[in-house]
């Protein structure tokens, strides 16, 4: 499959990424404990199991769950979609056997599971991009990482400070939910551990966030790219008619052509040597990995679902959704500029 750079900017080098499937199902692990008779009733493809998912990944994971249960009709997954902190608490409290999140376990979480004699297994399953979304009337659709850092910290509080446009007034920063993975990413990665703007607000979900930005001209929000990247999804097409996706660059002195959006071609990791050899290439700056983490001590249904998501069928679902599969390699090909 060729992943091409959007073609509505003629005159620049056209990028392509050929995805070569190289994924294998993770090996099943033998039972590490006797377990209860109830625990032993499920298998990697049958039974009942609870799974908790970061709500940021709801669209793509709903497709994963639906496909898995259609392939394995005796598998019954009870899936909840909620903010990141609640997802990890479910895993630590043994409410679920597997989770899908945007970070690995931290030291305290590993220590808690060690007390429970649990050896969790984290599997990288994809690469996500965070999209900056704006109201359609907002003319400031080209933003640098430095400008975003200033906006989300509250240092830049007026849209007139961004481009001189005065009609929008104060910047209205909104997130999906309190203690979500996107707010953590902005605080820890974009702001380098700094505090978020005291005026930032939460809207309770990604869907409500998109609705808020679509109806408030001064708003700026941040959502997982799978909410706006699968163009076959009628919900996505509806969202894109009501909001605008900003183009971002990390370059300090960018030209207009340096700004990019979170398409797969930019989510595909490019090593420093390649970027040095081809300065026209760049990585989308707001990227993060997606992990499936299982706490099962045996090869049960939770582990089976993780293996499916990391395997060929699951990776193709990530690919179709607009995310970058983890277990595929990207070969970047550059062509001469059009004359």
XYZ file of C-alpha atoms in Angstrom:
339
model
C 0.000 0.000 0.000
C 1.333 3.456 -0.868
C 0.749 6.205 1.659
C 1.092 9.472 -0.179
C 1.458 12.967 1.129
C -1.696 15.062 0.555
C -1.642 16.240 -3.053
C -3.407 19.571 -2.655
C -0.046 21.358 -2.359
C 1.487 21.148 -5.868
C 5.087 22.049 -6.505
C 6.626 20.164 -3.572
C 8.267 16.775 -3.364
C 5.614 14.087 -3.127
C 6.187 11.614 -0.334
C 5.081 8.019 -0.231
C 5.360 5.324 2.382
C 5.149 1.698 1.372
C 3.945 -0.339 4.299
C 5.469 -3.794 4.406
C 3.689 -6.146 6.751
C 6.105 -7.769 9.150
C 3.959 -8.558 12.144
C 3.697 -11.842 13.988
C 1.307 -12.798 16.731
C 3.013 -12.561 20.128
C 3.715 -16.006 21.527
C 1.257 -17.308 24.062
C 2.654 -17.580 27.566
C 2.106 -20.650 29.726
C -0.026 -20.421 32.818
C 2.068 -18.924 35.657
C -0.419 -19.795 38.367
C -3.063 -22.363 39.101
C -5.819 -19.729 39.003
C -9.439 -20.378 39.892
C -11.780 -22.697 38.066
C -13.664 -19.633 36.820
C -10.431 -18.125 35.447
C -9.697 -21.333 33.544
C -12.945 -21.333 31.574
C -11.764 -18.820 28.974
C -9.257 -19.356 26.160
C -7.496 -16.892 23.813
C -10.580 -16.985 21.540
C -13.513 -17.791 23.825
C -15.066 -16.871 27.143
C -15.738 -13.564 28.861
C -13.251 -10.832 29.782
C -13.216 -7.169 30.781
C -11.055 -4.701 28.827
C -10.585 -0.984 29.482
C -9.600 1.449 26.721
C -8.456 5.057 26.688
C -11.458 6.903 25.247
C -9.114 8.702 22.834
C -8.875 5.425 20.880
C -12.583 4.558 20.937
C -13.251 4.664 17.154
C -10.404 2.353 16.137
C -10.793 0.033 19.128
C -14.516 -0.358 18.497
C -13.539 -1.689 15.062
C -10.961 -4.013 16.634
C -13.480 -5.400 19.134
C -16.228 -5.813 16.538
C -13.923 -7.676 14.131
C -12.491 -9.926 16.864
C -15.932 -10.962 18.107
C -17.162 -11.643 14.576
C -14.170 -13.894 13.927
C -14.472 -15.634 17.295
C -18.173 -15.922 18.055
C -17.566 -17.498 21.465
C -15.477 -14.512 22.596
C -17.349 -11.917 24.654
C -15.485 -8.714 25.467
C -16.910 -6.248 27.961
C -15.171 -3.025 26.941
C -15.280 0.326 28.735
C -13.955 3.587 27.263
C -12.792 6.167 29.807
C -10.001 8.634 30.701
C -6.474 7.288 31.052
C -6.245 7.393 34.862
C -9.412 5.327 35.231
C -8.117 2.790 32.707
C -4.940 2.167 34.709
C -6.912 1.946 37.969
C -9.080 -0.780 36.423
C -5.951 -2.777 35.587
C -4.378 -2.314 39.030
C -7.632 -3.252 40.789
C -8.077 -6.374 38.627
C -11.375 -5.111 37.202
C -10.081 -5.894 33.706
C -7.446 -8.216 32.272
C -6.169 -5.921 29.495
C -6.060 -2.232 28.655
C -5.227 -0.079 25.621
C -3.412 3.158 26.469
C -0.835 5.649 25.227
C 1.946 4.900 27.712
C 3.575 1.984 29.473
C 3.238 1.300 33.181
C 5.167 3.666 35.430
C 7.345 2.565 38.349
C 4.588 2.829 40.978
C 2.154 0.844 38.847
C 4.714 -1.888 38.235
C 5.423 -2.034 41.973
C 1.718 -2.435 42.754
C 1.311 -5.284 40.265
C 4.473 -6.901 41.618
C 2.820 -6.965 45.052
C -0.013 -8.897 43.423
C 2.512 -11.343 41.882
C 1.514 -10.115 38.451
C 3.961 -9.807 35.572
C 2.209 -7.490 33.069
C 3.089 -7.610 29.374
C 3.036 -4.407 27.323
C 2.843 -4.668 23.535
C 3.256 -1.665 21.261
C 0.414 -1.868 18.749
C 0.338 1.495 16.953
C 1.457 5.098 16.595
C -1.070 7.849 17.206
C -1.108 11.494 16.234
C -2.873 14.227 18.166
C -4.825 16.613 15.963
C -5.291 20.278 16.809
C -8.837 21.263 15.875
C -10.358 24.720 15.366
C -13.661 26.322 14.451
C -14.106 26.690 10.661
C -14.089 30.498 10.980
C -10.630 30.541 12.578
C -7.999 31.753 10.076
C -5.063 30.635 12.256
C -4.713 27.109 10.855
C -0.886 27.150 10.586
C 0.682 26.808 14.032
C 4.180 26.070 15.296
C 4.960 23.897 18.298
C 6.265 27.028 20.049
C 2.916 28.770 19.489
C 1.022 25.728 20.789
C 3.241 25.640 23.871
C 2.416 29.276 24.558
C -1.313 28.778 23.926
C -1.745 25.675 26.096
C 0.268 27.189 28.956
C -1.856 30.347 28.892
C 1.014 32.674 27.986
C -0.755 33.486 24.721
C -4.344 34.285 25.686
C -5.671 36.191 22.652
C -5.976 35.066 19.043
C -4.692 38.499 18.017
C -1.329 37.503 19.533
C -1.110 34.583 17.104
C -1.644 36.305 13.767
C -3.037 39.756 14.415
C -6.653 38.661 13.831
C -8.702 40.447 16.490
C -12.239 39.281 15.808
C -11.974 35.970 17.726
C -10.930 37.496 21.064
C -9.677 35.280 23.885
C -8.380 31.778 23.202
C -10.636 29.083 24.645
C -8.525 25.961 25.388
C -10.549 22.748 25.775
C -9.668 19.095 26.427
C -11.659 15.889 26.285
C -11.670 15.096 30.009
C -9.916 15.729 33.289
C -6.874 13.480 33.766
C -7.024 12.278 30.180
C -4.077 11.056 28.128
C -4.238 14.093 25.843
C -4.024 16.584 28.700
C -1.122 14.554 30.149
C 0.651 14.577 26.763
C 0.283 18.340 26.473
C 1.493 18.892 30.035
C 4.375 16.397 30.033
C 5.573 16.544 26.416
C 4.452 19.784 24.823
C 4.841 21.936 27.968
C 7.848 19.900 29.206
C 6.302 19.372 32.624
C 4.829 22.864 32.903
C 1.317 23.709 34.019
C -1.674 23.931 31.727
C -3.503 27.218 31.298
C -5.685 27.830 34.371
C -8.512 28.687 31.968
C -8.391 25.293 30.207
C -11.638 23.334 30.460
C -12.739 19.713 29.977
C -15.775 18.611 27.959
C -16.107 14.991 29.249
C -15.388 13.157 25.964
C -13.764 13.492 22.540
C -17.172 13.604 20.853
C -18.305 16.451 23.106
C -14.979 18.205 22.537
C -15.480 18.154 18.772
C -19.040 19.433 19.233
C -17.783 22.247 21.469
C -15.102 23.384 19.031
C -17.616 23.216 16.156
C -19.905 25.673 17.959
C -17.385 28.038 19.601
C -15.299 30.178 17.192
C -12.588 31.011 19.741
C -11.984 27.397 20.835
C -8.916 25.227 20.260
C -8.970 21.520 21.104
C -6.828 18.400 20.767
C -8.148 14.941 19.810
C -6.745 11.570 18.838
C -6.329 11.394 15.081
C -8.599 8.346 14.716
C -11.551 10.623 15.451
C -10.982 12.519 12.185
C -8.856 10.247 9.953
C -11.052 7.387 8.677
C -12.734 9.038 5.707
C -14.931 5.967 5.111
C -16.624 6.622 8.457
C -19.711 8.872 8.085
C -19.127 10.227 11.608
C -15.651 11.388 10.592
C -16.976 13.051 7.439
C -19.582 14.807 9.570
C -16.946 16.009 12.048
C -14.703 17.357 9.288
C -17.546 19.418 7.835
C -17.845 21.216 11.170
C -14.244 21.734 12.311
C -10.834 22.500 10.807
C -7.658 20.525 11.470
C -4.654 22.787 12.013
C -1.311 22.136 10.303
C 1.672 22.002 12.670
C 5.446 22.209 12.431
C 8.280 21.988 14.953
C 10.612 24.014 12.718
C 11.636 27.334 14.273
C 11.512 29.424 11.078
C 9.004 27.623 8.875
C 7.815 28.413 5.399
C 4.185 27.809 4.472
C 5.063 24.395 3.030
C 6.587 23.190 6.317
C 3.238 22.821 8.101
C 1.853 19.266 8.170
C -1.170 17.379 9.480
C -1.269 14.003 11.299
C -1.543 11.759 8.246
C 0.050 8.303 8.219
C 2.943 9.426 6.021
C 3.990 11.827 8.791
C 3.247 9.410 11.663
C 5.618 6.829 10.167
C 8.877 7.129 12.148
C 11.811 8.459 10.154
C 15.328 8.042 11.559
C 17.590 11.031 12.058
C 19.889 9.910 9.222
C 17.002 9.950 6.745
C 15.819 13.355 7.923
C 19.339 14.710 7.532
C 19.660 13.294 4.027
C 16.217 14.558 3.017
C 15.569 17.866 4.830
C 12.184 18.159 3.124
C 10.956 15.272 5.291
C 9.769 15.648 8.880
C 7.863 13.758 11.550
C 4.532 15.049 12.797
C 5.536 16.595 16.149
C 2.512 15.486 18.224
C 2.997 11.709 18.051
C 2.739 9.025 20.704
C 2.776 5.234 20.874
C -0.223 3.010 21.620
C 0.187 0.020 23.958
C -1.965 -2.984 24.801
C -1.146 -4.208 28.318
C -2.271 -7.550 29.742
C -2.107 -8.663 33.374
C -3.164 -12.240 32.701
C -0.973 -14.953 34.191
C -2.182 -17.390 31.575
C -3.114 -17.426 27.895
C -6.689 -16.271 28.369
C -9.082 -14.170 26.337
C -7.424 -10.872 27.315
C -4.082 -12.105 25.997
C -5.798 -13.453 22.905
C -7.302 -10.047 22.137
C -3.927 -8.334 22.611
C -2.374 -10.850 20.201
C -5.114 -10.105 17.665
C -4.591 -6.325 17.879
C -0.832 -6.797 17.480
C -1.271 -9.307 14.667
C -1.858 -8.855 10.958
C -5.634 -8.325 11.033
C -5.469 -5.895 13.944
C -2.624 -3.956 12.357
C -4.574 -3.605 9.112
C -7.444 -2.092 11.112
C -5.028 0.512 12.510
C -3.797 1.177 8.984
C -7.301 1.734 7.601
C -8.238 4.021 10.483
C -5.427 6.457 9.664
C -3.129 5.462 12.532
C 0.338 4.012 11.956
C 0.543 0.265 12.718
C 3.382 -0.644 15.071
C 4.346 -3.898 13.386
C 4.816 -2.591 9.890
C 7.889 -1.001 8.429
C 7.708 2.153 6.343
C 10.029 2.773 3.394
C 10.067 6.442 2.452
C 10.458 7.214 -1.244
C 11.093 10.731 -2.524
C 10.519 11.915 -6.079
C 11.655 14.952 -7.980
C 9.604 18.107 -7.740
C 7.100 18.704 -10.480
C 8.239 21.070 -13.159
